[in-house]
Coordinates of C-alpha atoms in Angstrom, one line a residue:
Chain A
M1 CA -26.1 -27.9 -2.0
N2 CA -22.7 -27.2 -0.4
Y3 CA -19.9 -24.6 -1.0
T4 CA -18.1 -26.8 -3.4
T5 CA -21.2 -27.2 -5.5
V6 CA -21.5 -23.4 -5.7
Y7 CA -17.9 -23.1 -6.6
K8 CA -18.4 -25.7 -9.4
L9 CA -21.5 -24.0 -10.7
L10 CA -19.6 -20.7 -11.0
H11 CA -16.5 -22.4 -12.3
N12 CA -16.2 -20.8 -15.7
D13 CA -16.6 -17.3 -14.4
L14 CA -14.3 -17.9 -11.5
K15 CA -11.8 -19.3 -13.9
S16 CA -12.0 -16.1 -16.0
I17 CA -11.4 -14.0 -12.9
E18 CA -8.5 -16.2 -12.0
N19 CA -7.0 -15.8 -15.4
R20 CA -7.5 -12.1 -15.3
L21 CA -5.8 -11.9 -11.8
E22 CA -2.9 -13.8 -13.2
S23 CA -2.5 -11.5 -16.2
V24 CA -2.9 -8.4 -14.1
L25 CA 0.0 -9.5 -11.9
D26 CA 2.2 -10.5 -14.8
T27 CA 5.1 -8.1 -14.8
E28 CA 8.6 -8.0 -16.2
S29 CA 10.2 -8.4 -12.8
P30 CA 10.4 -12.2 -12.3
L31 CA 10.6 -11.8 -8.5
L32 CA 7.6 -9.6 -8.3
R33 CA 5.6 -11.9 -10.5
Q34 CA 6.4 -14.9 -8.4
S35 CA 5.9 -13.1 -5.1
S36 CA 2.6 -11.6 -6.1
L37 CA 1.2 -14.7 -7.6
H38 CA 2.2 -16.8 -4.6
Y39 CA -1.1 -16.5 -2.6
L40 CA -3.2 -16.6 -5.8
Q41 CA -1.7 -20.0 -6.7
A42 CA -2.2 -21.2 -3.1
G43 CA -5.9 -21.2 -3.8
G44 CA -8.3 -20.1 -1.1
K45 CA -12.1 -20.0 -0.7
R46 CA -12.5 -17.1 -3.2
I47 CA -15.5 -16.0 -1.2
R48 CA -15.2 -12.4 -2.5
P49 CA -15.3 -13.2 -6.2
I50 CA -18.1 -15.7 -5.6
L51 CA -20.1 -13.0 -3.8
V52 CA -19.5 -10.5 -6.6
I53 CA -20.8 -13.0 -9.2
L54 CA -23.8 -14.1 -7.2
S55 CA -24.8 -10.5 -6.3
G56 CA -24.2 -9.5 -9.9
K57 CA -27.0 -11.9 -11.0
F58 CA -29.5 -9.5 -9.4
G59 CA -28.6 -7.1 -12.1
N60 CA -28.2 -7.6 -15.8
Y61 CA -25.4 -10.0 -15.3
H62 CA -22.4 -10.7 -17.5
I63 CA -19.0 -11.7 -16.2
D64 CA -17.4 -8.8 -18.2
K65 CA -19.5 -6.3 -16.2
V66 CA -18.3 -7.5 -12.8
M67 CA -14.8 -8.7 -13.7
D68 CA -13.0 -5.5 -12.7
V69 CA -14.8 -5.3 -9.4
A70 CA -14.1 -8.9 -8.6
V71 CA -10.4 -8.6 -9.5
A72 CA -9.9 -5.3 -7.7
L73 CA -11.5 -6.7 -4.5
E74 CA -9.4 -9.9 -4.6
L75 CA -6.3 -7.8 -5.2
I76 CA -7.0 -5.6 -2.2
H77 CA -7.7 -8.7 -0.1
M78 CA -4.4 -10.3 -1.2
A79 CA -2.3 -7.2 -0.6
S80 CA -3.7 -6.9 2.9
L81 CA -3.0 -10.6 3.6
I82 CA 0.7 -10.1 2.6
H83 CA 1.1 -7.1 4.8
D84 CA -0.7 -8.8 7.6
D85 CA 1.7 -11.6 7.5
V86 CA 4.6 -9.2 7.8
I87 CA 3.0 -7.6 10.8
D88 CA 2.0 -10.8 12.5
D89 CA 5.3 -12.4 11.7
A90 CA 3.4 -15.3 10.2
Y91 CA 5.3 -18.1 8.5
T92 CA 2.5 -20.2 7.0
R93 CA -0.8 -19.4 5.3
R94 CA -3.0 -21.8 3.4
G95 CA -0.5 -24.5 4.3
R96 CA 2.3 -22.8 2.4
P97 CA 5.1 -20.4 3.4
T98 CA 4.0 -16.8 3.5
V99 CA 5.5 -14.3 1.2
K100 CA 7.6 -12.9 4.1
A101 CA 8.7 -16.5 4.9
K102 CA 9.6 -17.5 1.3
W103 CA 11.3 -14.2 0.5
D104 CA 11.6 -11.6 3.3
D105 CA 9.7 -8.7 5.0
Q106 CA 11.1 -6.2 2.5
I107 CA 9.9 -8.1 -0.5
A108 CA 6.6 -8.6 1.2
V109 CA 6.0 -4.9 1.9
Y110 CA 6.7 -3.9 -1.7
T111 CA 4.8 -6.9 -3.1
G112 CA 1.8 -5.7 -1.2
D113 CA 2.3 -2.2 -2.5
F114 CA 2.6 -3.5 -6.0
I115 CA -0.7 -5.5 -5.7
L116 CA -2.4 -2.4 -4.3
A117 CA -1.1 -0.3 -7.2
K118 CA -2.4 -3.0 -9.6
S119 CA -5.8 -2.9 -8.0
L120 CA -5.9 0.8 -8.5
D121 CA -5.0 0.2 -12.1
V122 CA -7.9 -2.2 -12.5
I123 CA -10.2 0.2 -10.7
T124 CA -9.4 2.9 -13.3
N125 CA -11.2 0.7 -15.9
I126 CA -14.4 1.0 -13.9
K127 CA -16.8 3.7 -15.0
E128 CA -19.2 4.1 -12.1
D129 CA -18.1 6.8 -9.7
E130 CA -19.9 5.1 -6.8
V131 CA -17.8 2.0 -7.2
H132 CA -14.6 4.1 -6.9
K133 CA -15.9 5.7 -3.8
V134 CA -17.0 2.5 -2.1
L135 CA -13.6 0.8 -2.9
S136 CA -11.5 3.7 -1.6
K137 CA -13.6 4.1 1.6
T138 CA -13.3 0.3 2.1
M139 CA -9.5 0.5 1.7
V140 CA -9.3 3.3 4.2
E141 CA -11.4 1.5 6.7
L142 CA -9.4 -1.7 6.2
S143 CA -6.2 0.1 7.0
I144 CA -7.7 1.7 10.0
G145 CA -8.9 -1.7 11.2
E146 CA -5.4 -3.1 10.7
I147 CA -3.8 -0.3 12.8
E148 CA -6.5 -0.9 15.5
Q149 CA -5.6 -4.5 15.5
I150 CA -2.0 -3.7 16.4
Q151 CA -3.0 -1.1 19.0
D152 CA -5.5 -3.5 20.6
K153 CA -3.0 -6.3 20.9
Y154 CA -2.5 -7.6 24.4
N155 CA -5.1 -5.0 25.5
F156 CA -7.0 -7.4 27.8
D157 CA -9.4 -4.7 29.0
Q158 CA -10.8 -3.8 25.6
R159 CA -14.6 -3.7 25.1
F160 CA -16.7 -5.9 23.0
T161 CA -17.6 -3.0 20.8
T162 CA -13.9 -2.4 20.2
Y163 CA -13.7 -6.0 18.8
F164 CA -16.8 -5.7 16.7
R165 CA -15.8 -2.4 15.2
R166 CA -12.3 -3.8 14.4
I167 CA -13.6 -6.9 12.6
K168 CA -16.1 -4.8 10.7
R169 CA -13.3 -2.7 9.3
K170 CA -10.8 -5.5 8.9
T171 CA -13.1 -8.1 7.2
A172 CA -16.8 -7.3 7.0
L173 CA -16.7 -4.1 5.0
L174 CA -14.7 -5.8 2.1
I175 CA -17.2 -8.6 2.0
A176 CA -20.1 -6.2 2.1
A177 CA -18.5 -4.2 -0.7
S178 CA -18.2 -7.5 -2.7
C179 CA -21.9 -8.0 -2.6
Q180 CA -22.8 -4.3 -3.1
L181 CA -20.4 -3.7 -6.0
G182 CA -21.2 -7.0 -7.8
A183 CA -24.8 -5.9 -8.0
L184 CA -24.0 -2.3 -8.7
A185 CA -21.6 -3.1 -11.5
A186 CA -24.2 -5.4 -13.1
G187 CA -26.8 -2.6 -13.0
A188 CA -29.0 -3.8 -10.2
E189 CA -31.3 -1.2 -8.6
K190 CA -30.2 0.8 -5.7
H191 CA -32.6 -0.8 -3.1
I192 CA -31.2 -4.2 -4.2
Y193 CA -27.5 -3.4 -3.9
Q194 CA -28.1 -1.7 -0.6
K195 CA -29.7 -4.8 0.7
L196 CA -26.9 -6.9 -0.6
Y197 CA -24.4 -4.6 1.2
R198 CA -26.1 -5.4 4.5
F199 CA -26.2 -9.1 3.6
G200 CA -22.5 -9.0 3.0
Y201 CA -21.9 -7.1 6.2
Y202 CA -23.7 -9.7 8.3
I203 CA -22.0 -12.7 6.7
G204 CA -18.7 -10.8 6.8
M205 CA -19.0 -10.4 10.6
A206 CA -20.0 -14.0 10.9
F207 CA -17.1 -15.0 8.7
Q208 CA -14.5 -13.3 10.9
I209 CA -16.0 -14.5 14.2
T210 CA -15.9 -18.0 12.7
D211 CA -12.2 -17.4 11.8
D212 CA -11.6 -16.4 15.4
I213 CA -13.3 -19.5 16.7
L214 CA -11.4 -21.8 14.4
D215 CA -8.2 -20.4 15.7
F216 CA -9.1 -22.4 18.9
T217 CA -11.1 -25.3 17.6
S218 CA -9.5 -26.4 14.3
T219 CA -6.3 -28.3 13.6
A220 CA -3.1 -26.8 12.3
K221 CA -3.5 -28.9 9.2
K222 CA -7.0 -27.6 8.4
L223 CA -6.0 -24.0 9.3
G224 CA -2.8 -24.1 7.3
K225 CA -1.2 -22.3 10.3
P226 CA -0.7 -23.1 14.0
V227 CA -3.6 -23.4 16.4
G228 CA -3.9 -20.6 18.9
E229 CA -1.8 -18.3 16.7
D230 CA -4.1 -15.3 17.2
L231 CA -3.9 -15.5 21.0
L232 CA -0.2 -16.0 20.9
Q233 CA 0.1 -12.8 18.8
G234 CA -2.0 -11.0 21.4
N235 CA -5.0 -10.7 19.2
I236 CA -8.0 -10.6 21.6
T237 CA -10.9 -12.2 19.8
L238 CA -14.5 -12.9 20.7
P239 CA -13.9 -16.3 22.4
V240 CA -11.2 -14.7 24.5
L241 CA -13.2 -11.7 25.5
L242 CA -16.1 -13.9 26.5
A243 CA -13.8 -16.3 28.5
M244 CA -12.2 -13.3 30.3
K245 CA -15.6 -12.5 31.9
N246 CA -14.3 -15.0 34.4
P247 CA -11.6 -13.1 36.4
A248 CA -9.6 -16.3 37.2
I249 CA -9.4 -17.2 33.5
K250 CA -8.5 -13.6 32.6
K251 CA -5.6 -13.8 34.9
E252 CA -4.3 -16.9 33.1
I253 CA -4.9 -15.4 29.7
I254 CA -3.0 -12.3 30.5
K255 CA 0.1 -14.5 31.0
V256 CA 0.2 -15.4 27.3
H257 CA 3.0 -13.8 25.4
A258 CA 4.5 -14.3 21.9
Y259 CA 7.1 -16.6 23.5
T260 CA 4.6 -18.7 25.6
E261 CA 5.6 -22.4 25.6
P262 CA 3.3 -24.8 23.6
E263 CA 2.1 -26.7 26.6
V264 CA 1.1 -23.5 28.4
L265 CA -0.7 -22.2 25.4
E266 CA -2.5 -25.6 25.0
R267 CA -3.6 -25.4 28.6
I268 CA -4.9 -21.9 28.3
I269 CA -6.8 -22.8 25.1
Q270 CA -8.3 -25.7 27.1
L271 CA -9.3 -23.3 29.8
I272 CA -10.9 -20.9 27.3
K273 CA -12.9 -23.8 25.8
E274 CA -14.1 -24.9 29.2
T275 CA -15.7 -21.5 29.8
G276 CA -18.2 -22.2 27.1
S277 CA -17.0 -19.1 25.3
I278 CA -16.7 -21.0 22.0
N279 CA -20.4 -21.9 22.0
Q280 CA -21.3 -18.4 22.9
S281 CA -19.3 -17.1 20.0
I282 CA -21.0 -19.6 17.7
A283 CA -24.3 -18.2 19.0
V284 CA -23.2 -14.7 18.0
T285 CA -22.2 -16.0 14.6
R286 CA -25.7 -17.5 14.2
Q287 CA -27.3 -14.2 15.1
Y288 CA -25.5 -12.5 12.3
L289 CA -26.3 -15.3 9.9
K290 CA -29.9 -15.1 10.9
K291 CA -29.9 -11.4 10.0
A292 CA -28.3 -12.2 6.7
L293 CA -31.0 -14.7 5.9
R294 CA -33.7 -12.1 6.8
I295 CA -32.2 -9.8 4.2
L296 CA -32.1 -12.7 1.7
D297 CA -35.8 -13.1 2.3
E298 CA -36.4 -9.5 1.4
L299 CA -34.6 -9.8 -1.9
P300 CA -36.7 -10.5 -5.0
N301 CA -37.0 -14.2 -6.0
H302 CA -34.1 -15.3 -8.0
E303 CA -32.4 -18.5 -8.9
V304 CA -29.2 -17.5 -7.1
K305 CA -30.9 -17.1 -3.7
P306 CA -30.3 -20.8 -2.9
L307 CA -26.7 -20.3 -3.7
L308 CA -26.4 -17.4 -1.4
Q309 CA -28.2 -19.5 1.2
T310 CA -25.5 -22.1 0.7
I311 CA -22.8 -19.5 1.4
V312 CA -24.6 -18.5 4.6
D313 CA -24.7 -22.2 5.7
F314 CA -21.1 -22.7 4.8
I315 CA -20.0 -19.7 6.9
G316 CA -22.0 -21.1 9.8
N317 CA -20.5 -24.6 9.5
R318 CA -17.1 -24.2 7.9
K319 CA -14.2 -26.0 9.4
F320 CA -11.5 -24.3 7.4
Chain B
M1 CA 15.2 34.1 -8.3
N2 CA 15.8 31.1 -6.0
Y3 CA 13.8 28.1 -4.8
T4 CA 12.7 29.9 -1.7
T5 CA 11.3 32.8 -3.8
V6 CA 9.3 30.4 -5.9
Y7 CA 8.0 28.8 -2.7
K8 CA 7.0 32.2 -1.3
L9 CA 5.3 33.2 -4.6
L10 CA 3.2 30.1 -4.4
H11 CA 2.7 30.3 -0.7
N12 CA -1.0 30.7 -0.6
D13 CA -1.7 27.8 -2.9
L14 CA 0.9 25.6 -1.2
K15 CA -0.7 26.4 2.2
S16 CA -4.1 25.4 0.8
I17 CA -2.6 22.1 -0.3
E18 CA -1.0 21.7 3.1
N19 CA -4.3 22.2 4.8
R20 CA -6.0 19.8 2.6
L21 CA -3.4 17.1 3.2
E22 CA -3.8 17.6 6.9
S23 CA -7.6 17.3 6.7
V24 CA -7.4 14.2 4.4
L25 CA -5.2 12.5 6.9
D26 CA -7.3 13.4 9.9
T27 CA -8.8 10.3 11.2
E28 CA -10.5 9.1 14.4
S29 CA -7.5 6.9 15.3
P30 CA -5.1 9.2 17.2
L31 CA -2.2 7.0 16.5
L32 CA -2.8 6.9 12.8
R33 CA -3.3 10.6 12.7
Q34 CA 0.0 11.3 14.4
S35 CA 1.9 8.7 12.4
S36 CA 0.5 9.8 9.0
L37 CA 1.0 13.5 9.7
H38 CA 4.6 12.9 10.9
Y39 CA 6.4 13.4 7.6
L40 CA 4.0 16.1 6.5
Q41 CA 4.8 18.2 9.6
A42 CA 8.5 17.6 9.1
G43 CA 8.3 19.9 6.0
G44 CA 10.2 19.0 2.9
K45 CA 10.8 20.7 -0.4
R46 CA 7.3 20.1 -1.7
I47 CA 8.7 19.8 -5.2
R48 CA 5.7 17.8 -6.5
P49 CA 3.0 20.3 -5.4
I50 CA 5.1 23.1 -6.7
L51 CA 5.4 21.5 -10.1
V52 CA 1.7 20.7 -10.1
I53 CA 0.9 24.4 -9.6
L54 CA 3.4 25.7 -12.0
S55 CA 2.4 23.2 -14.7
G56 CA -1.2 24.0 -14.0
K57 CA -0.6 27.6 -15.0
F58 CA -0.3 26.5 -18.6
G59 CA -4.0 25.6 -18.5
N60 CA -6.9 27.6 -17.2
Y61 CA -5.4 27.6 -13.7
H62 CA -7.3 27.6 -10.4
I63 CA -6.0 25.9 -7.3
D64 CA -9.3 24.0 -6.9
K65 CA -8.7 22.4 -10.3
V66 CA -5.3 21.0 -9.4
M67 CA -5.8 20.4 -5.7
D68 CA -6.8 16.8 -5.8
V69 CA -3.9 15.9 -8.2
A70 CA -1.4 17.7 -5.9
V71 CA -2.7 16.1 -2.8
A72 CA -2.9 12.6 -4.4
L73 CA 0.7 12.8 -5.7
E74 CA 2.1 14.1 -2.4
L75 CA 0.3 11.3 -0.5
I76 CA 1.7 8.6 -2.8
H77 CA 5.1 10.1 -2.3
M78 CA 4.7 10.2 1.5
A79 CA 3.5 6.6 1.6
S80 CA 6.4 5.4 -0.4
L81 CA 8.9 7.3 1.9
I82 CA 7.3 5.6 4.9
H83 CA 7.6 2.1 3.4
D84 CA 11.1 2.9 2.1
D85 CA 12.3 3.7 5.6
V86 CA 11.0 0.3 6.8
I87 CA 12.9 -1.5 4.0
D88 CA 16.1 0.6 4.5
D89 CA 15.8 0.3 8.2
A90 CA 16.3 4.1 8.3
Y91 CA 16.1 5.9 11.6
T92 CA 16.2 9.6 10.5
R93 CA 14.6 11.5 7.7
R94 CA 14.5 15.3 7.3
G95 CA 16.4 15.4 10.6
R96 CA 13.6 13.7 12.5
P97 CA 13.0 10.1 13.5
T98 CA 11.3 8.1 10.8
V99 CA 7.9 6.6 11.4
K100 CA 9.5 3.2 11.9
A101 CA 11.9 4.7 14.5
K102 CA 9.3 6.7 16.4
W103 CA 6.7 3.9 16.4
D104 CA 7.8 0.6 14.8
D105 CA 7.8 -1.3 11.5
Q106 CA 4.3 -2.6 11.9
I107 CA 2.8 0.9 12.4
A108 CA 4.9 2.1 9.5
V109 CA 3.6 -0.5 7.1
Y110 CA 0.0 0.2 7.9
T111 CA 0.5 3.9 8.0
G112 CA 1.8 3.7 4.5
D113 CA -1.2 1.6 3.5
F114 CA -3.6 4.1 5.1
I115 CA -2.0 7.0 3.2
L116 CA -2.2 5.0 0.0
A117 CA -5.8 4.3 0.6
K118 CA -6.4 8.0 1.3
S119 CA -4.7 8.9 -1.9
L120 CA -7.1 6.6 -3.7
D121 CA -9.9 8.3 -1.9
V122 CA -8.7 11.7 -3.2
I123 CA -8.3 10.3 -6.7
T124 CA -11.9 9.3 -6.8
N125 CA -12.8 13.0 -6.7
I126 CA -11.0 13.5 -10.0
K127 CA -13.2 13.3 -13.0
E128 CA -10.6 12.8 -15.9
D129 CA -10.1 9.2 -16.7
E130 CA -6.6 10.0 -18.0
V131 CA -5.5 11.3 -14.7
H132 CA -6.6 8.0 -13.0
K133 CA -4.7 6.0 -15.6
V134 CA -1.5 8.0 -15.2
L135 CA -1.6 7.9 -11.4
S136 CA -2.2 4.1 -11.3
K137 CA 0.5 3.4 -13.8
T138 CA 2.9 5.6 -11.9
M139 CA 2.1 3.8 -8.7
V140 CA 2.7 0.4 -10.4
E141 CA 6.0 1.6 -11.8
L142 CA 7.0 3.0 -8.4
S143 CA 6.5 -0.3 -6.7
I144 CA 8.4 -2.2 -9.4
G145 CA 11.2 0.3 -9.0
E146 CA 11.2 -0.3 -5.2
I147 CA 11.4 -4.0 -5.6
E148 CA 14.2 -3.6 -8.2
Q149 CA 16.1 -1.4 -5.6
I150 CA 16.0 -4.4 -3.2
Q151 CA 17.0 -6.9 -5.8
D152 CA 19.8 -4.7 -7.1
K153 CA 21.3 -4.2 -3.6
Y154 CA 24.9 -5.2 -3.3
N155 CA 24.9 -6.2 -7.0
F156 CA 28.2 -4.6 -7.9
D157 CA 28.0 -5.9 -11.5
Q158 CA 24.8 -4.1 -12.4
R159 CA 24.7 -2.1 -15.6
F160 CA 24.2 1.6 -15.9
T161 CA 20.9 1.0 -17.7
T162 CA 19.7 -0.9 -14.6
Y163 CA 20.4 2.1 -12.5
F164 CA 18.8 4.6 -14.8
R165 CA 15.7 2.4 -15.3
R166 CA 15.4 2.0 -11.5
I167 CA 15.6 5.8 -10.7
K168 CA 13.1 6.5 -13.5
R169 CA 10.6 4.2 -11.8
K170 CA 11.4 5.2 -8.3
T171 CA 11.6 8.9 -8.7
A172 CA 11.4 10.5 -12.2
L173 CA 7.9 9.1 -13.2
L174 CA 6.2 10.6 -10.1
I175 CA 7.8 14.0 -10.9
A176 CA 6.9 13.7 -14.5
A177 CA 3.3 12.9 -13.5
S178 CA 3.2 16.0 -11.3
C179 CA 4.0 18.2 -14.3
Q180 CA 1.8 16.3 -16.7
L181 CA -1.3 16.1 -14.4
G182 CA -1.1 19.6 -13.1
A183 CA -1.4 20.8 -16.7
L184 CA -4.0 18.2 -17.6
A185 CA -6.2 18.9 -14.6
A186 CA -6.1 22.6 -15.3
G187 CA -7.3 21.9 -18.9
A188 CA -4.0 22.6 -20.8
E189 CA -3.8 21.2 -24.3
K190 CA -2.4 17.8 -24.9
H191 CA 0.8 18.9 -26.7
I192 CA 1.5 21.1 -23.7
Y193 CA 1.1 18.5 -21.0
Q194 CA 3.0 16.0 -23.0
K195 CA 5.9 18.4 -23.1
L196 CA 5.6 19.0 -19.4
Y197 CA 5.7 15.3 -18.8
R198 CA 9.0 15.1 -20.5
F199 CA 10.2 18.2 -18.7
G200 CA 9.3 16.5 -15.4
Y201 CA 10.9 13.3 -16.4
Y202 CA 14.3 15.0 -17.1
I203 CA 14.3 17.0 -13.9
G204 CA 13.2 14.0 -12.0
M205 CA 16.2 12.0 -13.3
A206 CA 18.4 14.9 -12.4
F207 CA 16.8 15.2 -9.0
Q208 CA 17.5 11.6 -8.1
I209 CA 21.1 11.6 -9.4
T210 CA 21.7 14.7 -7.3
D211 CA 20.2 12.9 -4.3
D212 CA 22.6 10.1 -4.9
I213 CA 25.5 12.5 -5.2
L214 CA 24.6 14.3 -2.0
D215 CA 24.7 11.0 -0.2
F216 CA 28.5 11.4 -0.6
T217 CA 29.1 15.1 -0.7
S218 CA 26.7 16.6 1.8
T219 CA 26.8 16.6 5.6
A220 CA 24.6 14.6 8.0
K221 CA 23.1 17.8 9.2
K222 CA 22.0 19.0 5.8
L223 CA 20.9 15.5 4.7
G224 CA 18.9 14.9 7.9
K225 CA 20.4 11.4 7.7
P226 CA 23.9 9.9 7.9
V227 CA 26.4 10.4 5.0
G228 CA 27.1 7.3 2.9
E229 CA 23.9 5.7 4.0
D230 CA 23.0 4.6 0.5
L231 CA 26.2 2.8 0.0
L232 CA 26.0 1.3 3.5
Q233 CA 22.6 -0.1 2.5
G234 CA 24.1 -1.6 -0.6
N235 CA 22.3 0.8 -2.9
I236 CA 24.6 1.1 -5.9
T237 CA 24.2 4.6 -7.3
L238 CA 25.7 6.5 -10.2
P239 CA 28.8 7.8 -8.4
V240 CA 29.5 4.2 -7.2
L241 CA 29.0 2.7 -10.7
L242 CA 31.3 5.3 -12.2
A243 CA 33.9 4.8 -9.5
M244 CA 33.8 1.0 -10.0
K245 CA 35.1 1.4 -13.6
N246 CA 38.4 1.3 -11.7
P247 CA 38.9 -2.4 -10.7
A248 CA 40.9 -1.6 -7.7
I249 CA 38.3 0.7 -6.3
K250 CA 35.6 -1.8 -7.1
K251 CA 37.4 -4.3 -5.0
E252 CA 37.3 -1.9 -2.1
I253 CA 33.7 -1.0 -2.6
I254 CA 32.6 -4.6 -2.6
K255 CA 33.8 -4.9 1.0
V256 CA 31.1 -2.5 2.2
H257 CA 28.4 -4.2 4.2
A258 CA 25.6 -2.9 6.4
Y259 CA 27.9 -3.3 9.4
T260 CA 31.0 -1.6 8.0
E261 CA 32.8 0.5 10.5
P262 CA 32.5 4.3 10.2
E263 CA 36.2 4.9 9.5
V264 CA 36.2 2.2 6.7
L265 CA 33.1 3.8 5.2
E266 CA 34.7 7.2 5.3
R267 CA 37.8 5.9 3.6
I268 CA 35.8 4.3 0.8
I269 CA 33.8 7.4 0.3
Q270 CA 37.1 9.3 0.0
L271 CA 38.3 6.8 -2.6
I272 CA 35.1 7.2 -4.6
K273 CA 35.4 10.9 -4.6
E274 CA 39.0 10.7 -5.7
T275 CA 38.0 8.8 -8.9
G276 CA 36.2 11.9 -10.1
S277 CA 33.0 10.0 -10.3
I278 CA 31.1 12.8 -8.4
N279 CA 32.0 15.3 -11.1
Q280 CA 31.0 12.8 -13.8
S281 CA 27.7 12.3 -12.1
I282 CA 27.2 16.0 -11.9
A283 CA 27.8 16.2 -15.6
V284 CA 25.1 13.6 -16.2
T285 CA 22.7 15.6 -14.1
R286 CA 23.5 18.7 -16.2
Q287 CA 22.8 16.8 -19.4
Y288 CA 19.3 16.0 -18.1
L289 CA 18.7 19.5 -16.9
K290 CA 19.8 20.8 -20.3
K291 CA 17.2 18.6 -21.9
A292 CA 14.6 20.0 -19.5
L293 CA 15.6 23.5 -20.5
R294 CA 15.2 22.7 -24.1
I295 CA 11.7 21.5 -23.5
L296 CA 11.0 24.7 -21.5
D297 CA 12.1 26.6 -24.6
E298 CA 9.6 24.8 -26.7
L299 CA 6.7 25.7 -24.3
P300 CA 4.7 28.8 -25.1
N301 CA 5.7 32.0 -23.4
H302 CA 4.3 32.3 -20.0
E303 CA 5.0 34.1 -16.8
V304 CA 5.7 30.8 -14.9
K305 CA 8.6 29.9 -17.2
P306 CA 11.2 31.7 -15.2
L307 CA 9.9 29.9 -12.1
L308 CA 10.3 26.6 -13.8
Q309 CA 13.8 27.7 -14.8
T310 CA 14.4 28.4 -11.1
I311 CA 13.4 24.8 -10.3
V312 CA 15.8 23.5 -12.9
D313 CA 18.6 25.7 -11.4
F314 CA 17.8 24.5 -7.9
I315 CA 18.0 20.9 -8.8
G316 CA 21.4 21.5 -10.4
N317 CA 22.7 23.3 -7.4
R318 CA 20.8 22.0 -4.4
K319 CA 22.8 21.1 -1.3
F320 CA 19.9 19.4 0.6

């Protein structure tokens, strides 16, 4: 089984979520409707809604029970992408112009705010207090992670723990929340959704590290954005941190600025690759995925377990 | 009685709200703590918390009952100010540098997001479903109003209704919500908090129109920002719309751009004033305040009514 198979198996429920997202973002302002639907229509892996559904199956699943949670999480994710693209001055995402590129920074900031407000609107439909608490804490952590990402830019002396804490906040917690809240909203028992939270956390960490690896190893076409963009933006990721253990390489890397010429960037990417730091990063990813699989083992037998296993495999091997 | 007297009478409760705001925004990130406390420490009129408290007195008031509502509303307001200053490229507010000026646009965007996330965190403490719904709807309307403000910039042909709808969303609804939710959270009856909502809506409209008038009539020192800034940013406000009824004046106003020279701007401000549009705008403000007073009359007798009356007077006469 592969990711596409999982996607197809869940197609009906994913389609319902998609429709709901569209109707939530429907507004009388034509500009706001277009700008807020822009990323939704660009597609994407929909990993969060998929995890909400699969985790929900450990409870007394019905799409209606997990709908609000899935929609709220995807909205929070989309809003953060739009604001991130303003901050990173990014012009392409998923192979299409970003909101800030198609419109401008101002529209992008308020579109993000609008989507966040809409997510809050969806959250108010949810009855469980615990869901509210998890979502708000996740949003707070997410925004702290984003600030840290700015602060840590071009900080070539940052520790590994700084990196891991940052990606936890920026990515892993939202994926962990997707697993936890899918199960919680569908009425799964506490020990189940707690395990799913940890499962989500581990695959979330692996997901982000893989993203950081792909910035070096993938192609612009597959990424839907330029290769080496993270490094160019001064985002120090795991492959860079590992490569910088070599002082000579570190010296070269420190020379990278937002206006580095393409040939120079290419050479530095090559240098980083030659240190073996990509393989070491992959090894770290595999450690996290192994932990995720261990949690999966601990979960009660269920027909969705092979699907979650497929997600784990996908994250370990994805090329986009 | 004047506004300062009201402020002093409510001092203890306002101080508690202030302390809670500070503790909510306390975070392990030193940068985020500083940037998010920046506007809080700059002071401000605290009109929203004051209205929450006064409206709350129509119920079974205790500061603890309205605390979360007051804090959430002030946080939403602060977050929107921070994002507005990014959009308007504003360098001073309340006589101090804006977040974007003291740090940068990127920090300002994420600081706003952080404060919004924290407001959601506070909202999760509130039990009443209706409060959640009102707050989320208000946030949605607020962000639509903000997008409209960008879209309507330099649109010299916009209608009066466009202006009124925009300031309703941008300002009046949050002030209306302050009155409504203060009463609701303190357990006031529905017919009471519905009236207070309308009271808040009317004074909110008057508040924003006064703001728009002060942009022309006040001094940079009192405003804490340059005079004529709105017009320079292309924000077409009521005094401008009224002045443009004169085609010759309209022709002059259309020449204003973000890079207009100070002497030219001064001359155009003078032209606008000479049309009498300031006095006409003041008359509109008075209409709204009259409506607010009528609602106040309909409310049951209560010792806070003179205080609300003072707020109405303040909005009609404020110079800052």
